[in-house]
Amino acid sequence: MTALTNENMSRVKKFVKFITFVNMPIREKFVFFFVGVLFWFMVMFGISIVTSKIINLKTDKIVNHLIPHERVAQKILRKLQELSTDATEIRNISDINIFNAKLEISKARVSDIRLFAAALSTGGLVVDINRDDNSVIDSTTLSSENDPGNGIYSKSLLADVDALEAKILEIAKTKKDLLADKNLSAEQLDNNIGEFKLLISKLISLSNRYSSEEASLYDVNARSIRYVTKFMPYAFIGVLLTATLLLIVFTISISRAIARPVKAIIEQIRSVGEGKVDITNKIHVSSKDEIGILTQDFNDLMEEIHELDIFKQVIEEDDSLEDVYSRLGNVFDRFGLDNFLIYEVSNSQNKMKSVYPIIMNENDINCNPDILHDCSLCKVKKTGHLISSFAYPNICKQFKTELDKIHVCIPMLISGSVGGVVQFLFDKKYYNLNGKDRRIYKVEQYISEAVPVIEAKRLTNTLRESALKDALTGLYNRRFLQEYTETLIAGALRRKKNIGLIMCDLDYFKQVNDVYGHNVGDEILKNTANIIRQCVRSSDLVIRFGGEEFLLIILDVEGDKTMEIAEKIRKSMEDTKLKVFDGIIKKTISLGISEFPKDTDAFWQAIKYADVALYKAKDTGRNKAVRFTQDMWTENEF
């Protein structure tokens, strides 16, 4: 029962919204309101016109059709009665001259009946003449449009008038014969007169029936006039009450639909001014007009402010800068801006690097790789404001034109200088070039909120990085590897690329410490670190794994690239002469190679595989690079 009641209430509300134009634009709403008022005036005017038309039609029918036809029918009835009297007088006439005169009068009356009957069907002027003295009694004009009997009476009358005329002629002949011969019997004349009067009685009955039908039609039309006259005031009152009720409902509904949201928006604006953002107190959207759109937009704005506030709180609590970049990336994805790069700028080194998504191959970035080594080439870094090819194609010379993309680059201003760049790409074929993507305005807000947090975490990272690097060589240490393993693995799996792992170990390094001392050993380690760094890309990671061991992490390798790099390092080490205080020495290096996840889907096991291959290189003569194979892995030994 409750469900039915709620459903009925919902239908009523929908109907009220429909009849009050709540969901229409405000301009159209009041236009329709004007049209509605005009409509009800037109309804009242229409009722008046229809009522007047009905009364006029019914009155015209009575005055110009029914009454004239009924009068003519009465004239026919009188003529028939006079003919009956004429027949009686003809029987008793003995003078031939009087007989002839009476006969002509009877014929004239029959002729009048014929003319009257024809006029009932075809219409026209009917002149009633007193045939006894040929004086005009009156005249009546008939219309043929609405013959009450639909012509049946006139047709029947005309058919019998011919028989009536024939019977008069027959009576006249018989009477003449009697007057000429006194010995003839009057029985035949009596029979003819009887038949004549019988025919007259039939026509009188027909005329009476016709008059009765006319009287019924008269009553019907008269009642129609009375009904229309009686109910017209009620119709006016009903229309007036309906229009007034709708006007009241419309006024109340529109005032609520406009006043309530505006009042709620004012209260929310005051709350925001006081620093309160209550996302749970959304303004109810009761219409789809401009006020409804304004209300919805205001709700969306409050929700965006709330989301920005929550976003800032979350990134402030994040542990690492990478988490902040990742959350920014999630925001961009949510807005449908999934083709982007986040660059981090090092002003002290005049360099920049891609930090999200992590791209270790310089050729994979969307700009000239030179900007990574000289960030002053970047137009955003140089100007400090947004650069967009929406407004001006090819605005940045460093952007790769062969990509056939539109780019928007947004600076991240940290301490008055550009500390990072966010680059978005758009496809020209599916994008409107008339203006800036509105989503850019929204993500700029998130970037602005993220910048102070990024600045704070970068300062923290600067302090923290000293704990993640080897003080002697400047390389990352093993602790760094332990902390960033998950990030490296996630990036490789996301890009579906392999990570090349090269474990390096100086041959006979212990002898250097024993013969030359630890100072020389330290110099050799520093020189070795420099040699390895020169043989790999800046995006690759070189880690001092422990003692004289180094671990190289080569991202996004293909084919035999890892082995080529290992051989390059081995050859460079073999060809390099290391200076010491009392001369020059040469050292060789052994290398073990594995790949993740090609060899194993466990990252630390892949490192172990590289270590196993390194031991194989040591056991088989040193100064060589050995690629791990599964036959090297024996669980009993390791």
XYZ file of C-alpha atoms in Angstrom:
638
model
C 0.000 0.000 0.000
C 2.834 2.378 0.919
C 4.636 1.580 -2.327
C 1.496 2.352 -4.343
C 1.022 5.623 -2.439
C 4.628 6.670 -3.108
C 4.242 5.755 -6.754
C 1.056 7.804 -7.028
C 2.720 10.758 -5.307
C 5.624 10.497 -7.728
C 3.224 10.561 -10.658
C 1.427 13.584 -9.220
C 4.743 15.427 -8.788
C 5.743 14.610 -12.362
C 2.360 15.839 -13.604
C 2.657 19.053 -11.591
C 6.163 19.630 -12.997
C 4.800 19.017 -16.475
C 1.885 21.454 -16.222
C 3.994 24.118 -14.489
C 6.881 23.930 -17.008
C 9.375 23.546 -14.127
C 12.020 21.851 -16.283
C 11.863 24.404 -19.084
C 14.346 27.302 -19.379
C 13.157 30.342 -17.426
C 12.526 32.445 -20.537
C 10.500 29.698 -22.158
C 8.796 29.032 -18.827
C 7.293 32.513 -18.701
C 6.576 32.493 -22.422
C 4.560 29.325 -21.881
C 2.953 30.937 -18.849
C 1.850 33.831 -21.056
C 0.670 31.388 -23.705
C -1.184 29.427 -21.001
C -3.019 32.520 -19.753
C -3.802 33.458 -23.338
C -5.011 29.902 -23.906
C -7.526 30.110 -21.076
C -8.754 33.472 -22.347
C -9.121 31.881 -25.757
C -11.011 28.967 -24.196
C -13.449 31.384 -22.576
C -13.731 33.310 -25.810
C -14.222 30.033 -27.664
C -16.975 28.975 -25.294
C -18.707 32.298 -25.945
C -18.343 31.927 -29.698
C -19.505 28.292 -29.704
C -22.450 29.121 -27.436
C -23.469 32.058 -29.602
C -23.053 29.956 -32.736
C -25.193 27.140 -31.361
C -27.941 29.548 -30.261
C -27.870 31.324 -33.626
C -27.963 28.057 -35.551
C -30.806 26.646 -33.495
C -32.761 29.918 -33.630
C -32.207 30.186 -37.375
C -33.405 26.632 -37.824
C -36.536 27.324 -35.832
C -37.319 30.736 -37.326
C -36.182 30.251 -40.923
C -36.830 26.520 -41.433
C -39.153 24.800 -39.003
C -41.777 27.550 -38.606
C -42.061 28.356 -42.392
C -42.303 24.637 -43.273
C -44.912 24.087 -40.596
C -46.938 27.079 -41.869
C -46.841 25.718 -45.431
C -47.911 22.308 -44.135
C -50.856 24.004 -42.428
C -51.751 25.730 -45.709
C -51.670 22.390 -47.492
C -53.880 20.952 -44.786
C -56.347 23.826 -45.254
C -56.347 23.356 -49.025
C -57.076 19.652 -48.564
C -59.975 20.415 -46.259
C -61.324 22.961 -48.804
C -61.054 20.311 -51.531
C -63.110 17.945 -49.389
C -65.764 20.659 -49.062
C -65.613 21.329 -52.827
C -66.318 17.653 -53.535
C -69.473 17.754 -51.392
C -70.660 20.961 -53.087
C -69.989 19.554 -56.581
C -72.299 16.592 -55.850
C -75.176 18.913 -55.003
C -74.702 21.469 -57.845
C -77.338 21.310 -60.600
C -76.299 24.272 -62.721
C -73.589 23.551 -65.259
C -72.101 27.035 -65.037
C -71.784 26.922 -61.265
C -70.327 23.433 -61.629
C -67.657 24.653 -64.061
C -66.732 27.536 -61.777
C -66.404 25.267 -58.755
C -64.388 22.770 -60.796
C -61.868 25.466 -61.743
C -61.558 26.516 -58.092
C -60.834 22.889 -57.069
C -58.223 22.530 -59.812
C -56.562 25.721 -58.640
C -56.449 24.360 -55.093
C -54.822 21.135 -56.324
C -52.330 23.227 -58.250
C -51.590 25.219 -55.066
C -51.011 21.962 -53.152
C -48.587 20.832 -55.849
C -46.680 24.117 -55.747
C -46.570 24.069 -51.930
C -45.287 20.461 -51.880
C -42.592 21.291 -54.441
C -41.529 24.356 -52.434
C -41.112 22.188 -49.341
C -38.511 20.142 -51.234
C -36.778 22.721 -53.400
C -37.473 25.941 -51.483
C -38.699 29.239 -52.837
C -41.497 31.748 -52.419
C -44.931 30.350 -51.521
C -47.946 32.672 -52.181
C -51.182 31.629 -50.498
C -54.257 32.729 -52.567
C -57.867 32.489 -51.519
C -59.304 30.698 -54.533
C -62.856 31.692 -53.712
C -62.132 35.362 -54.479
C -58.486 35.108 -55.773
C -57.213 37.375 -53.011
C -53.672 36.912 -51.631
C -53.713 35.731 -48.045
C -49.913 35.846 -47.380
C -46.542 34.704 -48.722
C -43.804 32.532 -47.173
C -40.207 31.933 -48.274
C -38.897 28.393 -47.795
C -35.334 27.117 -47.709
C -34.475 23.733 -49.142
C -31.356 23.245 -46.947
C -33.015 21.591 -43.975
C -36.318 20.080 -45.016
C -37.523 18.517 -41.712
C -38.859 15.455 -43.475
C -35.800 15.100 -45.677
C -38.169 15.440 -48.715
C -40.208 12.342 -47.858
C -43.387 14.298 -47.114
C -43.148 16.473 -50.212
C -42.399 13.505 -52.450
C -45.307 11.487 -51.083
C -47.584 14.521 -51.391
C -46.550 15.187 -54.974
C -47.164 11.553 -55.897
C -50.687 11.630 -54.468
C -51.532 15.102 -55.849
C -51.487 13.675 -59.365
C -53.963 10.994 -58.251
C -56.023 13.695 -56.560
C -56.137 15.735 -59.759
C -57.081 12.691 -61.812
C -59.854 11.850 -59.372
C -61.258 15.424 -59.661
C -61.337 15.125 -63.429
C -63.077 11.782 -63.101
C -65.657 13.321 -60.723
C -66.133 16.248 -63.159
C -66.810 13.884 -66.102
C -69.261 11.824 -64.122
C -71.023 14.996 -62.890
C -71.268 16.362 -66.427
C -72.791 13.126 -67.612
C -75.400 13.286 -64.837
C -76.237 16.883 -65.669
C -76.671 16.004 -69.343
C -78.815 12.914 -68.697
C -81.225 13.087 -65.807
C -81.974 9.384 -65.910
C -78.382 8.287 -65.071
C -77.684 6.909 -61.595
C -75.624 9.071 -59.128
C -74.069 5.944 -57.609
C -70.918 6.220 -59.722
C -70.505 9.878 -58.730
C -70.868 9.004 -55.043
C -68.234 6.300 -55.413
C -65.801 8.723 -57.060
C -66.397 11.373 -54.414
C -65.895 8.762 -51.693
C -62.610 7.673 -53.207
C -61.622 11.344 -53.573
C -62.319 12.090 -49.915
C -60.501 8.923 -48.885
C -57.420 10.136 -50.745
C -57.805 13.545 -49.115
C -57.974 11.876 -45.683
C -54.728 10.057 -46.472
C -53.048 13.332 -47.421
C -54.446 15.069 -44.317
C -53.031 12.272 -42.150
C -49.663 12.629 -43.915
C -49.712 16.404 -43.331
C -50.584 15.973 -39.663
C -47.703 13.533 -39.211
C -45.362 15.972 -40.922
C -46.549 18.775 -38.627
C -45.984 16.532 -35.624
C -42.400 15.835 -36.755
C -41.827 19.541 -37.196
C -43.121 20.184 -33.688
C -40.697 17.549 -32.298
C -37.769 19.164 -34.086
C -38.911 22.531 -32.775
C -38.841 21.158 -29.216
C -35.386 19.587 -29.724
C -33.875 22.832 -30.956
C -35.632 24.857 -28.279
C -34.255 22.524 -25.580
C -30.755 22.856 -27.050
C -30.996 26.608 -26.760
C -32.179 26.316 -23.159
C -29.368 23.863 -22.274
C -26.674 26.028 -23.828
C -28.022 29.124 -22.136
C -28.243 27.316 -18.801
C -24.799 25.658 -18.766
C -22.749 28.438 -20.357
C -22.230 30.278 -17.005
C -21.082 27.003 -15.394
C -18.590 26.486 -18.203
C -17.213 29.991 -17.688
C -16.922 29.418 -13.945
C -15.227 26.020 -14.467
C -12.684 27.442 -16.894
C -12.024 30.397 -14.618
C -11.499 28.159 -11.567
C -9.230 25.775 -13.503
C -7.128 28.627 -14.857
C -6.906 30.207 -11.386
C -5.892 26.891 -9.778
C -3.195 26.257 -12.390
C -1.945 29.808 -11.960
C -1.643 29.288 -8.204
C 0.128 25.930 -8.616
C 2.440 27.394 -11.248
C 3.284 30.432 -9.114
C 3.996 28.348 -5.987
C 6.009 25.744 -7.906
C 8.107 28.281 -9.800
C 8.741 30.405 -6.723
C 9.916 27.337 -4.828
C 12.015 26.095 -7.751
C 13.777 29.463 -7.929
C 13.779 30.812 -4.368
C 14.810 27.643 -2.483
C 17.936 26.786 -4.545
C 19.063 30.434 -4.621
C 18.658 30.685 -0.848
C 20.553 27.394 -0.358
C 23.349 28.565 -2.676
C 23.656 31.813 -0.703
C 23.925 29.839 2.558
C 26.572 27.513 1.067
C 28.572 30.470 -0.245
C 28.532 31.992 3.238
C 29.709 28.644 4.658
C 32.563 28.511 2.158
C 33.466 32.074 3.132
C 33.719 30.880 6.722
C 35.973 28.000 5.655
C 33.321 25.291 5.918
C 32.801 22.858 3.031
C 30.007 20.394 3.776
C 29.752 18.025 0.814
C 26.982 16.043 2.513
C 24.676 19.080 2.467
C 24.054 19.106 -1.265
C 21.391 21.389 -2.657
C 18.407 19.471 -4.019
C 18.002 19.906 -7.776
C 14.261 20.317 -8.289
C 14.225 21.451 -11.921
C 16.149 21.266 -15.159
C 16.017 24.959 -16.039
C 18.796 27.530 -15.555
C 18.267 27.465 -11.787
C 18.550 23.665 -11.828
C 21.710 23.865 -13.945
C 23.116 26.529 -11.606
C 22.306 24.335 -8.600
C 23.915 21.272 -10.175
C 26.988 23.261 -11.224
C 27.268 24.671 -7.706
C 27.001 21.151 -6.241
C 29.696 19.996 -8.688
C 31.873 22.968 -7.706
C 31.500 22.181 -4.005
C 32.303 18.553 -4.707
C 35.403 19.566 -6.689
C 36.524 21.835 -3.835
C 35.973 18.973 -1.411
C 37.852 16.528 -3.666
C 40.718 18.997 -3.995
C 40.830 19.351 -0.221
C 40.829 15.574 0.256
C 43.449 15.168 -2.500
C 45.769 17.616 -0.767
C 45.313 15.884 2.578
C 46.056 12.481 1.019
C 49.223 13.531 -0.835
C 50.479 15.315 2.266
C 50.279 11.982 4.073
C 51.954 10.016 1.264
C 55.350 8.558 2.071
C 57.161 9.354 -1.145
C 57.250 11.795 -4.020
C 56.530 8.914 -6.380
C 53.210 8.367 -4.601
C 52.297 12.009 -5.178
C 53.101 11.735 -8.890
C 51.127 8.496 -9.043
C 48.073 10.135 -7.454
C 48.346 13.036 -9.883
C 48.434 10.477 -12.674
C 45.295 8.818 -11.309
C 43.545 12.199 -11.297
C 44.542 12.786 -14.930
C 43.268 9.323 -15.876
C 39.976 10.024 -14.121
C 39.484 13.125 -16.266
C 40.203 11.093 -19.394
C 43.678 12.619 -19.895
C 45.510 9.314 -20.069
C 48.277 10.389 -22.461
C 50.617 12.479 -20.322
C 54.121 12.755 -18.881
C 55.325 14.356 -15.658
C 58.865 15.779 -15.753
C 60.922 16.768 -12.749
C 63.356 19.670 -13.201
C 66.686 19.975 -11.392
C 67.624 23.644 -11.600
C 70.996 23.108 -9.947
C 72.035 20.556 -12.598
C 70.049 22.178 -15.460
C 68.476 18.787 -16.176
C 65.018 17.290 -16.246
C 63.743 13.741 -16.197
C 60.501 11.863 -16.669
C 59.174 10.769 -13.289
C 55.672 9.482 -14.171
C 55.157 7.222 -15.964
C 58.771 6.163 -15.542
C 60.438 6.207 -18.971
C 64.045 5.154 -18.983
C 64.524 5.285 -22.749
C 65.109 8.868 -23.889
C 63.665 8.127 -27.340
C 60.300 7.297 -25.778
C 59.632 10.845 -24.620
C 57.586 13.219 -26.793
C 60.266 15.920 -27.056
C 63.847 16.240 -28.210
C 65.922 14.179 -25.705
C 68.337 17.107 -25.439
C 65.939 18.811 -23.026
C 66.752 16.109 -20.457
C 70.389 17.244 -20.369
C 69.730 20.952 -20.916
C 66.338 21.855 -19.510
C 66.734 25.495 -20.624
C 65.750 24.216 -24.092
C 62.271 23.452 -22.753
C 59.948 26.374 -23.576
C 57.891 25.879 -20.386
C 61.041 25.859 -18.248
C 62.278 28.977 -20.018
C 59.010 30.987 -19.917
C 57.454 29.712 -16.699
C 53.912 29.664 -18.121
C 51.581 27.215 -19.888
C 52.504 26.315 -23.467
C 49.759 24.987 -25.729
C 49.645 24.079 -29.412
C 45.874 24.519 -29.341
C 46.218 28.252 -29.918
C 49.416 28.127 -31.966
C 50.564 24.897 -33.707
C 54.257 24.038 -33.492
C 54.693 26.567 -30.704
C 57.542 24.517 -29.201
C 60.478 23.558 -31.418
C 61.518 20.757 -29.070
C 58.228 18.842 -29.484
C 58.362 15.960 -31.969
C 56.184 17.077 -34.899
C 56.151 13.563 -36.361
C 53.851 12.493 -33.530
C 51.044 14.557 -35.147
C 49.654 15.427 -31.714
C 48.457 18.501 -29.874
C 50.360 19.166 -26.669
C 49.685 21.224 -23.567
C 52.567 21.704 -21.122
C 51.856 23.063 -17.632
C 54.702 24.310 -15.389
C 54.937 23.364 -11.712
C 56.291 26.502 -10.056
C 58.360 25.685 -6.979
C 59.938 28.533 -4.988
C 59.479 30.954 -7.892
C 61.081 28.732 -10.530
C 59.904 25.822 -12.681
C 60.445 22.642 -10.693
C 58.471 20.346 -12.975
C 56.411 20.103 -16.160
C 53.217 18.183 -16.891
C 52.699 17.433 -20.572
C 49.357 16.292 -22.039
C 48.898 14.930 -25.543
C 45.722 15.000 -27.673
C 44.932 13.317 -30.984
C 44.345 15.835 -33.782
C 41.979 13.574 -35.703
C 39.467 13.307 -32.891
C 39.805 16.667 -31.253
C 38.274 20.104 -31.698
C 41.049 22.631 -32.224
C 38.890 25.694 -31.575
C 39.966 26.142 -27.990
C 41.548 24.788 -24.872
C 40.290 21.522 -23.434
C 38.132 22.372 -20.405
C 39.610 19.412 -18.533
C 42.940 21.254 -18.491
C 41.405 23.936 -16.260
C 40.419 21.276 -13.740
C 43.742 19.428 -13.639
C 45.568 22.749 -13.237
C 43.815 23.083 -9.882
C 45.097 19.679 -8.792
C 48.610 20.519 -10.005
C 48.508 23.788 -8.031
C 47.439 21.916 -4.900
C 50.157 19.315 -5.440
C 53.053 21.762 -6.010
C 53.594 22.773 -2.338
C 53.510 19.116 -1.313
C 55.948 18.193 -4.089
C 58.277 20.978 -3.002
C 58.244 19.767 0.605
C 58.812 16.158 -0.341
C 61.597 17.032 -2.767
C 63.416 18.829 0.049
C 62.874 15.788 2.230
C 64.134 13.525 -0.572
C 67.282 15.590 -0.926
C 68.071 14.857 2.703
C 66.959 11.270 2.407
C 68.893 10.627 -0.792
C 72.162 11.011 1.046
C 71.185 7.884 2.988
C 70.481 5.992 -0.247
C 73.812 6.691 -1.937
C 77.267 5.321 -1.483
C 79.494 8.083 -0.140
C 82.610 6.823 -1.950
C 81.333 6.337 -5.512
C 78.170 8.472 -5.514
C 76.223 5.437 -6.731
C 72.957 4.251 -5.238
C 73.439 1.715 -2.486
C 71.705 -1.539 -1.661
C 69.188 0.215 0.589
C 67.985 2.221 -2.403
C 67.389 -1.003 -4.321
C 65.403 -2.461 -1.440
C 63.144 0.599 -1.248
C 62.519 1.050 -4.968
C 62.202 -2.580 -6.057
C 58.382 -2.449 -6.200
C 58.409 0.740 -8.295
C 60.867 -0.761 -10.783
C 58.892 -3.994 -11.045
C 55.532 -2.203 -11.461
C 56.913 0.038 -14.214
C 58.395 -2.894 -16.150
C 55.199 -4.953 -15.888
C 53.042 -1.998 -16.903
C 55.215 -1.320 -19.972
C 55.599 -5.053 -20.654
C 59.366 -4.648 -20.957
C 62.319 -6.630 -19.620
C 64.819 -5.391 -17.042
C 68.424 -6.331 -17.720
C 70.459 -7.196 -14.590
C 74.277 -7.151 -14.718
C 76.227 -8.162 -11.634
C 79.863 -6.890 -11.886
C 82.846 -7.825 -9.740
C 86.452 -6.584 -10.060
C 88.907 -9.437 -10.576
C 91.496 -9.912 -7.822
C 90.498 -6.699 -6.082
C 91.694 -7.997 -2.710
C 95.262 -7.996 -4.031
C 95.017 -4.250 -4.701
C 94.128 -3.546 -1.079
C 96.835 -5.883 0.121
C 99.565 -4.506 -2.179
C 98.657 -0.841 -2.630
C 96.490 -0.174 0.361
C 92.883 0.817 0.793
C 93.387 4.330 -0.535
C 94.311 2.965 -3.949
C 91.462 0.474 -3.682
C 89.043 3.339 -3.104
C 90.355 5.190 -6.155
C 89.933 2.079 -8.287
C 86.359 1.686 -7.061
C 85.569 5.309 -7.938
C 87.166 4.934 -11.380
C 85.275 1.709 -11.968
C 81.985 3.423 -11.031
C 82.721 6.195 -13.565
C 83.547 3.671 -16.299
C 80.302 1.785 -15.697
C 78.237 5.009 -15.667
C 79.759 6.036 -19.002
C 78.740 2.727 -20.580
C 75.042 2.977 -19.697
C 72.257 5.479 -20.214
C 71.488 8.172 -17.693
C 68.132 6.494 -17.117
C 69.781 3.190 -16.131
C 70.598 2.508 -12.491
C 74.087 1.666 -11.231
C 74.192 0.342 -7.670
C 77.168 -0.447 -5.485
C 75.924 -3.813 -4.303
C 78.687 -4.404 -1.785
C 82.512 -4.249 -1.605
C 83.811 -4.425 -5.186
C 80.448 -5.670 -6.550
C 78.217 -3.457 -8.718
C 74.678 -4.145 -9.923
C 73.395 -2.562 -13.138
C 69.646 -2.296 -13.755
C 68.994 -1.724 -17.441
C 65.321 -0.892 -18.090
C 63.343 -1.755 -21.217
C 65.930 -3.976 -22.850
C 65.282 -5.903 -26.028
C 67.142 -8.743 -27.686
C 70.798 -9.093 -26.660
C 71.072 -5.508 -25.456
C 72.034 -6.534 -21.909
C 74.906 -8.677 -23.158
C 76.088 -5.868 -25.447
C 76.207 -3.441 -22.512
C 78.034 -6.009 -20.362
C 80.645 -6.562 -23.078
C 81.005 -2.804 -23.484
C 81.728 -2.447 -19.761
C 84.155 -5.386 -19.773
C 86.054 -4.036 -22.813
C 86.167 -0.479 -21.415
C 87.496 -1.783 -18.101
C 90.090 -3.917 -19.834
C 91.302 -0.985 -21.968
C 91.431 1.542 -19.121
C 94.662 2.288 -17.294
C 94.126 3.255 -13.702
C 96.582 5.717 -12.229
C 97.915 5.151 -8.716
C 100.485 7.123 -6.716
C 103.469 5.093 -7.899
C 102.395 4.071 -11.396
C 99.602 2.681 -13.536
C 97.690 -0.549 -13.096
C 95.067 -2.294 -15.166
C 92.108 -4.257 -13.806
C 89.586 -6.555 -15.396
C 86.017 -7.218 -14.449
C 83.728 -10.258 -14.558
C 80.035 -9.901 -15.261
C 76.956 -12.085 -14.773
C 73.754 -11.360 -16.712
C 70.072 -12.196 -16.225
C 66.769 -10.589 -17.200
C 63.510 -9.957 -15.342
C 60.869 -11.249 -15.908
C 62.264 -13.181 -18.848
C 64.305 -15.572 -16.658
C 62.027 -15.485 -13.617
C 59.048 -13.460 -12.407
C 60.752 -12.942 -9.008
C 62.964 -9.844 -9.126
C 65.365 -10.817 -6.328
C 65.704 -14.280 -7.773
C 66.679 -12.682 -11.085
C 69.421 -10.783 -9.191
C 70.533 -14.102 -7.723
C 70.646 -15.556 -11.231
C 72.953 -12.703 -12.307
C 75.104 -13.477 -9.267
C 75.213 -17.156 -10.262
C 76.299 -16.179 -13.783
C 78.996 -13.933 -12.221
C 80.369 -16.881 -10.266
C 80.363 -18.870 -13.496
C 82.435 -16.131 -15.150
C 84.857 -16.213 -12.208
C 85.136 -19.998 -12.344
C 85.730 -20.071 -16.075
C 88.637 -17.625 -16.294
C 87.373 -14.183 -15.247
C 87.356 -11.043 -17.452
C 84.233 -12.214 -19.251
C 80.481 -11.696 -19.367
C 78.318 -14.777 -18.876
C 74.563 -14.987 -19.592
C 72.610 -17.005 -17.033
C 71.068 -20.271 -18.176
C 68.854 -22.587 -16.194
C 71.487 -25.363 -16.090
C 73.595 -23.069 -13.866
C 70.951 -23.137 -11.130
C 71.331 -26.123 -8.809
C 69.484 -25.911 -5.543
C 71.931 -28.288 -3.837
C 74.806 -25.942 -4.496
C 73.033 -22.615 -3.932
